[in-house]
Short mmCIF file of N, CA and C in Angstrom, two decimals:
data_model
loop_
_atom_site.label_atom_id
_atom_site.label_comp_id
_atom_site.label_asym_id
_atom_site.label_seq_id
_atom_site.Cartn_x
_atom_site.Cartn_y
_atom_site.Cartn_z
N MET A 1 -7.79 19.08 5.88
CA MET A 1 -7.18 18.27 7.65
C MET A 1 -5.78 18.84 7.62
N PRO A 2 -5.91 19.25 8.40
CA PRO A 2 -4.41 19.65 9.26
C PRO A 2 -3.53 18.38 9.31
N LEU A 3 -2.38 18.34 8.82
CA LEU A 3 -0.94 17.40 8.72
C LEU A 3 0.14 18.21 9.38
N PRO A 4 -0.55 18.23 11.05
CA PRO A 4 1.27 18.50 12.28
C PRO A 4 2.23 17.80 11.53
N GLU A 5 3.55 18.52 11.99
CA GLU A 5 4.60 17.90 11.85
C GLU A 5 4.38 16.59 10.62
N LEU A 6 4.42 17.21 9.33
CA LEU A 6 4.45 16.21 8.54
C LEU A 6 5.64 15.95 8.12
N ARG A 7 6.44 17.28 8.51
CA ARG A 7 8.05 16.80 7.67
C ARG A 7 9.04 16.35 9.05
N GLY A 8 8.80 16.88 9.93
CA GLY A 8 8.95 16.36 11.71
C GLY A 8 8.79 18.00 12.65
N PRO A 9 9.10 17.94 13.59
CA PRO A 9 8.82 18.93 14.26
C PRO A 9 8.65 20.45 13.92
N ASP A 10 9.69 20.45 12.99
CA ASP A 10 10.17 21.87 13.02
C ASP A 10 9.57 22.19 11.90
N SER A 11 8.81 21.20 10.81
CA SER A 11 8.21 21.53 9.48
C SER A 11 7.34 22.56 9.50
N ASP A 12 7.18 23.35 8.02
CA ASP A 12 5.96 24.05 8.09
C ASP A 12 4.48 23.83 8.51
N SER A 13 4.13 24.01 8.55
CA SER A 13 2.50 23.34 8.65
C SER A 13 1.32 22.74 6.96
N TYR A 14 0.98 21.52 7.07
CA TYR A 14 0.13 21.48 5.90
C TYR A 14 -0.57 20.81 6.01
N LYS A 15 -1.53 20.97 5.09
CA LYS A 15 -3.01 20.79 4.98
C LYS A 15 -3.40 19.70 4.16
N ALA A 16 -4.48 18.74 4.25
CA ALA A 16 -5.06 18.34 3.08
C ALA A 16 -6.55 19.00 2.99
N ASP A 17 -6.90 18.94 1.50
CA ASP A 17 -7.87 19.72 1.06
C ASP A 17 -9.01 18.71 0.43
N PHE A 18 -10.13 18.37 0.90
CA PHE A 18 -10.39 16.93 0.72
C PHE A 18 -11.74 17.66 -0.58
N LEU A 19 -11.95 18.59 -0.13
CA LEU A 19 -13.06 19.41 -0.88
C LEU A 19 -12.26 19.52 -2.38
N GLU A 20 -11.54 18.96 -2.80
CA GLU A 20 -10.60 18.94 -4.37
C GLU A 20 -10.34 17.67 -4.78
N PHE A 21 -11.35 17.19 -5.46
CA PHE A 21 -10.94 15.52 -5.65
C PHE A 21 -10.13 15.29 -6.50
N THR A 22 -9.23 14.72 -7.02
CA THR A 22 -8.58 14.34 -8.14
C THR A 22 -7.27 13.68 -8.06
N SER A 23 -7.53 12.65 -9.34
CA SER A 23 -6.59 11.53 -9.58
C SER A 23 -5.04 12.03 -9.73
N VAL A 24 -4.03 11.53 -9.34
CA VAL A 24 -2.93 11.98 -9.71
C VAL A 24 -2.38 10.56 -10.21
N ALA A 25 -1.49 10.52 -11.55
CA ALA A 25 -0.77 9.24 -11.88
C ALA A 25 0.50 9.12 -11.21
N SER A 26 0.32 7.76 -11.57
CA SER A 26 1.17 7.02 -10.37
C SER A 26 2.76 7.47 -10.43
N ILE A 27 3.07 7.55 -11.56
CA ILE A 27 4.34 8.19 -12.19
C ILE A 27 4.74 9.33 -11.60
N ASP A 28 3.60 10.40 -11.44
CA ASP A 28 3.92 11.78 -10.98
C ASP A 28 4.04 11.91 -9.55
N LEU A 29 4.41 10.21 -8.84
CA LEU A 29 4.47 10.06 -7.59
C LEU A 29 6.05 9.38 -7.25
N PRO A 30 6.95 9.55 -7.49
CA PRO A 30 7.80 8.81 -7.22
C PRO A 30 7.93 7.60 -5.55
N LEU A 31 8.11 6.84 -5.99
CA LEU A 31 8.05 6.21 -4.56
C LEU A 31 8.81 6.32 -3.37
N THR A 32 10.14 7.34 -3.84
CA THR A 32 11.07 7.23 -2.77
C THR A 32 11.22 8.68 -2.43
N SER A 33 10.08 9.93 -3.52
CA SER A 33 9.85 10.86 -2.85
C SER A 33 8.70 11.45 -1.88
N ARG A 34 7.93 9.86 -1.45
CA ARG A 34 6.77 10.24 -1.06
C ARG A 34 7.07 10.51 0.42
N VAL A 35 6.01 11.40 1.14
CA VAL A 35 7.01 11.67 2.90
C VAL A 35 6.04 10.62 3.70
N ALA A 36 4.75 10.70 3.19
CA ALA A 36 3.58 10.32 4.39
C ALA A 36 3.09 9.21 3.77
N ALA A 37 2.46 8.44 4.69
CA ALA A 37 1.29 7.16 4.22
C ALA A 37 0.28 6.90 5.20
N LEU A 38 -0.72 6.66 4.98
CA LEU A 38 -1.95 6.36 5.78
C LEU A 38 -1.70 4.86 7.13
N SER A 39 -1.73 5.16 7.64
CA SER A 39 -1.64 3.46 8.67
C SER A 39 -3.25 2.89 8.05
N ASN A 40 -3.53 1.31 7.66
CA ASN A 40 -4.38 0.84 7.86
C ASN A 40 -5.54 1.35 8.38
N GLU A 41 -5.61 1.30 9.99
CA GLU A 41 -6.65 2.02 10.78
C GLU A 41 -6.65 3.52 10.13
N GLY A 42 -5.72 4.74 9.75
CA GLY A 42 -6.27 5.96 8.76
C GLY A 42 -6.83 5.90 7.89
N VAL A 43 -6.10 4.70 6.69
CA VAL A 43 -7.17 4.50 5.61
C VAL A 43 -8.86 4.62 5.99
N LEU A 44 -8.77 3.08 6.58
CA LEU A 44 -10.37 2.89 7.31
C LEU A 44 -11.01 4.26 7.69
N ILE A 45 -10.74 5.45 8.51
CA ILE A 45 -11.28 6.35 9.26
C ILE A 45 -11.14 7.53 8.02
N LEU A 46 -10.58 7.48 7.20
CA LEU A 46 -10.91 8.28 6.29
C LEU A 46 -11.64 7.92 5.51
N GLN A 47 -12.33 6.90 5.38
CA GLN A 47 -13.10 6.65 4.08
C GLN A 47 -14.48 6.83 5.24
N GLN A 48 -14.27 6.21 6.14
CA GLN A 48 -15.43 6.66 7.55
C GLN A 48 -15.96 7.99 6.78
N ARG A 49 -14.94 8.54 7.23
CA ARG A 49 -15.43 10.33 7.41
C ARG A 49 -16.33 10.82 6.16
N LEU A 50 -15.13 10.40 4.73
CA LEU A 50 -16.13 10.62 3.52
C LEU A 50 -17.21 10.10 3.27
N VAL A 51 -17.23 9.01 3.88
CA VAL A 51 -18.80 8.35 3.12
C VAL A 51 -19.43 9.07 4.03
N TYR A 52 -19.08 8.97 5.57
CA TYR A 52 -20.19 10.00 6.70
C TYR A 52 -20.81 11.62 5.83
N THR A 53 -19.35 12.30 5.32
CA THR A 53 -19.66 13.64 4.88
C THR A 53 -20.39 13.50 3.95
N THR A 54 -20.18 12.48 2.51
CA THR A 54 -21.60 12.82 1.83
C THR A 54 -22.78 12.40 2.08
N THR A 55 -23.02 11.71 2.90
CA THR A 55 -24.14 10.93 3.16
C THR A 55 -25.12 10.91 4.35
N ARG A 56 -24.30 11.23 5.06
CA ARG A 56 -24.24 11.62 6.75
C ARG A 56 -24.57 10.04 7.13
N LEU A 57 -24.34 8.28 6.56
CA LEU A 57 -24.58 6.69 6.86
C LEU A 57 -23.10 6.95 7.62
N LEU A 58 -23.15 6.34 8.89
CA LEU A 58 -21.89 6.28 9.54
C LEU A 58 -21.93 4.72 9.88
N VAL A 59 -20.62 4.02 8.64
CA VAL A 59 -20.79 2.85 8.59
C VAL A 59 -19.43 2.71 8.86
N ARG A 60 -19.68 1.23 9.94
CA ARG A 60 -18.20 0.80 10.90
C ARG A 60 -17.30 0.83 10.37
N LEU A 61 -15.87 0.80 11.53
CA LEU A 61 -14.90 0.39 10.51
C LEU A 61 -14.62 -0.76 10.16
N GLU A 62 -15.14 -1.73 10.98
CA GLU A 62 -15.24 -2.85 10.69
C GLU A 62 -15.55 -3.48 9.27
N LYS A 63 -16.76 -2.97 8.63
CA LYS A 63 -17.27 -3.05 7.41
C LYS A 63 -16.00 -2.49 6.62
N PHE A 64 -15.60 -1.34 6.66
CA PHE A 64 -14.70 -1.10 5.51
C PHE A 64 -13.24 -1.95 5.41
N HIS A 65 -13.11 -2.64 6.84
CA HIS A 65 -11.86 -3.41 7.38
C HIS A 65 -12.23 -4.90 6.67
N GLU A 66 -13.33 -5.08 6.18
CA GLU A 66 -13.87 -6.25 5.56
C GLU A 66 -13.27 -6.38 4.04
N GLN A 67 -13.67 -5.19 3.73
CA GLN A 67 -13.71 -4.74 2.24
C GLN A 67 -12.00 -4.82 1.62
N MET A 68 -11.38 -3.91 2.58
CA MET A 68 -9.86 -3.53 2.46
C MET A 68 -8.72 -4.27 2.86
N ALA A 69 -9.21 -5.78 3.68
CA ALA A 69 -8.24 -6.45 4.17
C ALA A 69 -7.07 -7.09 2.49
N PRO A 70 -7.99 -7.83 1.71
CA PRO A 70 -6.86 -7.95 0.80
C PRO A 70 -6.14 -6.87 0.22
N ILE A 71 -6.38 -5.89 -0.16
CA ILE A 71 -5.80 -4.35 -0.45
C ILE A 71 -4.76 -4.02 0.42
N PHE A 72 -4.92 -4.17 1.74
CA PHE A 72 -4.29 -4.08 2.99
C PHE A 72 -3.04 -5.10 2.73
N THR A 73 -3.62 -6.55 2.67
CA THR A 73 -2.54 -7.31 2.81
C THR A 73 -1.55 -7.12 1.20
N GLU A 74 -2.17 -7.16 0.33
CA GLU A 74 -1.43 -6.67 -1.01
C GLU A 74 -0.30 -5.52 -0.71
N LEU A 75 -0.98 -4.60 -0.47
CA LEU A 75 0.51 -3.51 -0.07
C LEU A 75 1.18 -3.83 1.15
N GLU A 76 1.58 -4.48 2.02
CA GLU A 76 1.93 -5.01 2.95
C GLU A 76 2.99 -6.00 2.11
N LEU A 77 2.51 -6.93 1.75
CA LEU A 77 3.97 -7.57 0.95
C LEU A 77 4.89 -7.17 -0.65
N GLN A 78 3.92 -5.92 -0.93
CA GLN A 78 4.19 -5.30 -2.12
C GLN A 78 5.58 -4.37 -1.19
N GLU A 79 4.93 -3.94 -0.37
CA GLU A 79 6.02 -2.86 0.26
C GLU A 79 7.44 -4.04 1.05
N ASP A 80 7.19 -4.79 1.50
CA ASP A 80 8.00 -5.82 1.86
C ASP A 80 9.32 -6.68 0.66
N TRP A 81 8.44 -6.68 -0.63
CA TRP A 81 9.07 -7.17 -1.59
C TRP A 81 9.84 -5.97 -2.17
N VAL A 82 9.76 -4.48 -1.98
CA VAL A 82 10.40 -3.70 -2.43
C VAL A 82 11.56 -3.40 -1.59
N GLU A 83 11.28 -3.27 -0.42
CA GLU A 83 11.91 -3.25 0.83
C GLU A 83 13.85 -4.17 0.55
N GLU A 84 13.30 -5.38 0.50
CA GLU A 84 14.15 -6.00 0.14
C GLU A 84 14.70 -5.87 -1.57
N ALA A 85 13.97 -5.59 -2.26
CA ALA A 85 14.91 -5.20 -3.27
C ALA A 85 15.93 -4.53 -3.34
N LEU A 86 15.61 -3.06 -2.51
CA LEU A 86 16.54 -1.76 -2.23
C LEU A 86 17.19 -2.19 -1.34
N GLU A 87 17.06 -3.07 -0.12
CA GLU A 87 18.25 -3.57 0.53
C GLU A 87 19.34 -4.43 -0.50
N ALA A 88 18.92 -5.15 -1.43
CA ALA A 88 19.72 -5.94 -1.84
C ALA A 88 20.70 -4.79 -3.00
N ALA A 89 20.04 -3.79 -3.38
CA ALA A 89 20.84 -3.12 -4.35
C ALA A 89 21.95 -2.69 -3.91
N GLY A 90 21.71 -1.96 -2.70
CA GLY A 90 23.16 -1.51 -1.55
C GLY A 90 22.71 0.20 -1.86
N ASP A 91 23.98 0.56 -2.20
CA ASP A 91 23.54 2.40 -1.70
C ASP A 91 23.21 2.81 -3.41
N LEU A 92 22.04 3.46 -3.88
CA LEU A 92 21.65 4.37 -4.90
C LEU A 92 21.80 5.66 -4.20
N ASN A 93 21.63 6.19 -5.70
CA ASN A 93 20.78 7.75 -5.51
C ASN A 93 19.43 7.66 -5.54
N ALA A 94 18.76 8.88 -5.02
CA ALA A 94 17.54 8.94 -5.69
C ALA A 94 16.72 8.27 -6.83
N THR A 95 17.06 8.86 -7.80
CA THR A 95 16.91 8.50 -9.17
C THR A 95 16.58 6.54 -9.06
N GLU A 96 17.93 6.15 -9.07
CA GLU A 96 18.23 5.03 -8.90
C GLU A 96 17.25 4.39 -7.87
N SER A 97 17.24 4.71 -7.08
CA SER A 97 16.23 4.32 -5.43
C SER A 97 14.56 3.87 -6.36
N ASN A 98 14.65 5.15 -7.32
CA ASN A 98 12.96 5.17 -7.39
C ASN A 98 12.88 4.03 -8.50
N ASP A 99 14.06 3.71 -9.84
CA ASP A 99 13.52 2.56 -10.41
C ASP A 99 14.00 1.27 -9.95
N VAL A 100 14.86 0.93 -8.77
CA VAL A 100 14.60 -0.29 -8.26
C VAL A 100 13.70 -0.25 -7.47
N ALA A 101 12.66 0.41 -6.48
CA ALA A 101 11.48 0.50 -6.38
C ALA A 101 10.29 0.49 -7.02
N THR A 102 10.44 1.09 -8.37
CA THR A 102 9.12 0.90 -9.48
C THR A 102 9.22 -0.59 -10.03
N SER A 103 10.37 -1.16 -10.43
CA SER A 103 10.95 -2.09 -11.18
C SER A 103 10.53 -3.56 -9.80
N ALA A 104 10.97 -3.53 -8.81
CA ALA A 104 10.42 -4.25 -7.60
C ALA A 104 8.99 -4.45 -7.75
N ALA A 105 8.34 -3.23 -7.52
CA ALA A 105 6.44 -3.29 -7.54
C ALA A 105 5.96 -3.66 -8.71
N SER A 106 6.48 -3.50 -9.71
CA SER A 106 6.38 -4.33 -10.91
C SER A 106 6.50 -6.08 -11.08
N ASP A 107 7.63 -6.15 -10.42
CA ASP A 107 7.85 -7.82 -10.05
C ASP A 107 6.90 -8.31 -9.08
N PHE A 108 6.59 -7.62 -8.26
CA PHE A 108 6.09 -8.32 -7.26
C PHE A 108 4.44 -8.50 -7.91
N GLN A 109 3.55 -7.08 -8.81
CA GLN A 109 2.75 -7.62 -9.05
C GLN A 109 2.61 -8.68 -10.33
N ASN A 110 3.37 -8.50 -10.69
CA ASN A 110 3.77 -9.95 -11.96
C ASN A 110 3.56 -11.38 -10.99
N TRP A 111 4.26 -11.20 -10.02
CA TRP A 111 4.74 -12.77 -9.63
C TRP A 111 3.01 -12.80 -8.91
N LEU A 112 2.22 -12.05 -8.46
CA LEU A 112 1.13 -12.25 -8.14
C LEU A 112 -0.19 -12.58 -9.38
N ASP A 113 0.19 -12.23 -10.54
CA ASP A 113 -0.39 -12.30 -11.66
C ASP A 113 -0.36 -13.94 -12.34
N GLU A 114 1.20 -14.76 -12.44
CA GLU A 114 1.29 -15.81 -12.62
C GLU A 114 0.38 -16.69 -11.93
N ASP A 115 0.68 -17.65 -12.84
CA ASP A 115 -0.31 -19.03 -13.31
C ASP A 115 -1.95 -18.81 -12.90
N ASP A 116 -2.16 -17.82 -14.39
CA ASP A 116 -3.52 -17.36 -14.07
C ASP A 116 -4.08 -16.73 -12.86
N ARG A 117 -3.43 -16.12 -12.03
CA ARG A 117 -3.82 -15.19 -10.98
C ARG A 117 -4.20 -15.63 -10.02
N ILE A 118 -3.63 -16.92 -9.91
CA ILE A 118 -4.07 -17.47 -8.49
C ILE A 118 -4.14 -17.09 -7.21
N ARG A 119 -2.79 -16.16 -7.22
CA ARG A 119 -2.08 -15.55 -6.11
C ARG A 119 -2.91 -14.48 -5.25
N ARG A 120 -3.14 -13.87 -7.26
CA ARG A 120 -4.02 -12.47 -6.50
C ARG A 120 -5.58 -12.73 -6.33
N ASN A 121 -6.01 -13.71 -6.68
CA ASN A 121 -7.44 -14.24 -6.10
C ASN A 121 -7.47 -14.84 -4.81
N SER A 122 -6.61 -15.53 -5.00
CA SER A 122 -6.44 -15.70 -2.84
C SER A 122 -6.31 -14.82 -2.19
N LEU A 123 -6.28 -13.81 -2.72
CA LEU A 123 -6.02 -12.57 -1.53
C LEU A 123 -7.34 -12.12 -0.89
N SER A 124 -8.64 -12.66 -2.10
CA SER A 124 -9.92 -12.11 -1.29
C SER A 124 -9.80 -13.14 0.36
N ASP A 125 -9.31 -14.24 0.15
CA ASP A 125 -9.11 -14.90 1.05
C ASP A 125 -8.63 -14.94 2.25
N ALA A 126 -9.17 -14.35 3.62
CA ALA A 126 -8.14 -13.80 4.16
C ALA A 126 -7.13 -15.55 5.67
N ILE A 127 -8.04 -16.52 4.80
CA ILE A 127 -7.08 -17.73 5.58
C ILE A 127 -5.91 -17.95 4.63
N GLN A 128 -6.00 -17.18 2.95
CA GLN A 128 -4.83 -17.91 2.56
C GLN A 128 -3.74 -16.56 2.35
N HIS A 129 -3.79 -15.59 3.58
CA HIS A 129 -3.15 -14.69 3.47
C HIS A 129 -1.76 -14.89 4.23
N SER A 130 -1.63 -15.91 5.56
CA SER A 130 -0.33 -16.35 5.93
C SER A 130 0.05 -17.15 5.18
N ARG A 131 -0.14 -17.79 4.08
CA ARG A 131 0.37 -18.65 2.93
C ARG A 131 0.85 -17.75 1.75
N LEU A 132 -0.16 -16.74 1.69
CA LEU A 132 0.74 -15.82 0.36
C LEU A 132 1.99 -15.03 1.36
N ARG A 133 1.80 -14.38 2.67
CA ARG A 133 2.98 -14.09 3.07
C ARG A 133 4.30 -14.52 2.89
N ARG A 134 4.33 -16.04 3.54
CA ARG A 134 5.36 -17.12 3.52
C ARG A 134 5.74 -17.52 1.92
N ASP A 135 4.59 -17.44 0.78
CA ASP A 135 5.46 -17.59 -0.84
C ASP A 135 6.06 -16.40 -0.92
N ALA A 136 5.37 -15.14 -0.66
CA ALA A 136 5.85 -13.83 -0.98
C ALA A 136 7.56 -13.69 -0.89
N ARG A 137 7.55 -13.73 0.94
CA ARG A 137 8.52 -13.95 1.24
C ARG A 137 9.90 -15.20 0.31
N ALA A 138 9.22 -16.18 0.75
CA ALA A 138 10.42 -16.73 -0.36
C ALA A 138 10.91 -16.56 -1.71
N ALA A 139 9.76 -16.53 -2.12
CA ALA A 139 10.07 -15.71 -3.63
C ALA A 139 11.07 -14.59 -3.79
N CYS A 140 10.38 -13.53 -3.27
CA CYS A 140 11.56 -12.06 -3.03
C CYS A 140 12.83 -12.84 -2.60
N GLU A 141 13.12 -13.53 -1.56
CA GLU A 141 14.09 -14.00 -1.35
C GLU A 141 15.35 -14.45 -2.37
N ALA A 142 14.41 -15.48 -3.26
CA ALA A 142 15.01 -16.73 -4.17
C ALA A 142 15.50 -15.03 -5.39
N ARG A 143 14.72 -14.32 -5.49
CA ARG A 143 14.95 -13.29 -6.18
C ARG A 143 16.02 -12.57 -5.79
N TYR A 144 15.94 -11.72 -5.03
CA TYR A 144 16.78 -11.02 -4.37
C TYR A 144 18.34 -11.38 -3.42
N SER A 145 18.13 -12.21 -3.26
CA SER A 145 19.32 -12.70 -2.10
C SER A 145 20.50 -12.67 -3.46
N ASP A 146 20.67 -13.40 -4.27
CA ASP A 146 21.73 -13.43 -5.34
C ASP A 146 22.41 -12.02 -6.08
N ALA A 147 21.33 -10.85 -5.77
CA ALA A 147 21.46 -9.21 -6.21
C ALA A 147 22.71 -8.90 -6.23
#
């Protein structure tokens, strides 16, 4: 898959090779060093293309979205949480930023798992997402507004 202008209009050309599937440990992908991320729609299209390529079965994007909605909401909330922590931390070098981002992401995951994972389990119910957003925003502000 070509990745034109991945690092800006005057950058080298990049590509992703989907013939080689491998896992990468999160520790090897520092949060503050990542240069690109797929949009939610991009994730759905990628999943659709991978399934179609391997099976010749065309699954509608809506079906993928139905399964991914809880994950998208979780990632959105975590991103907001990490951004709040980084903003509260002020000016940091790259290593410090990565440490703060990693710690904040862990704090968010722990927050989701509090009280016997009630919040995490409620991610599977789209009706609960707006309540979760409000609760996450309030918890995040309480944690980082005095930092």
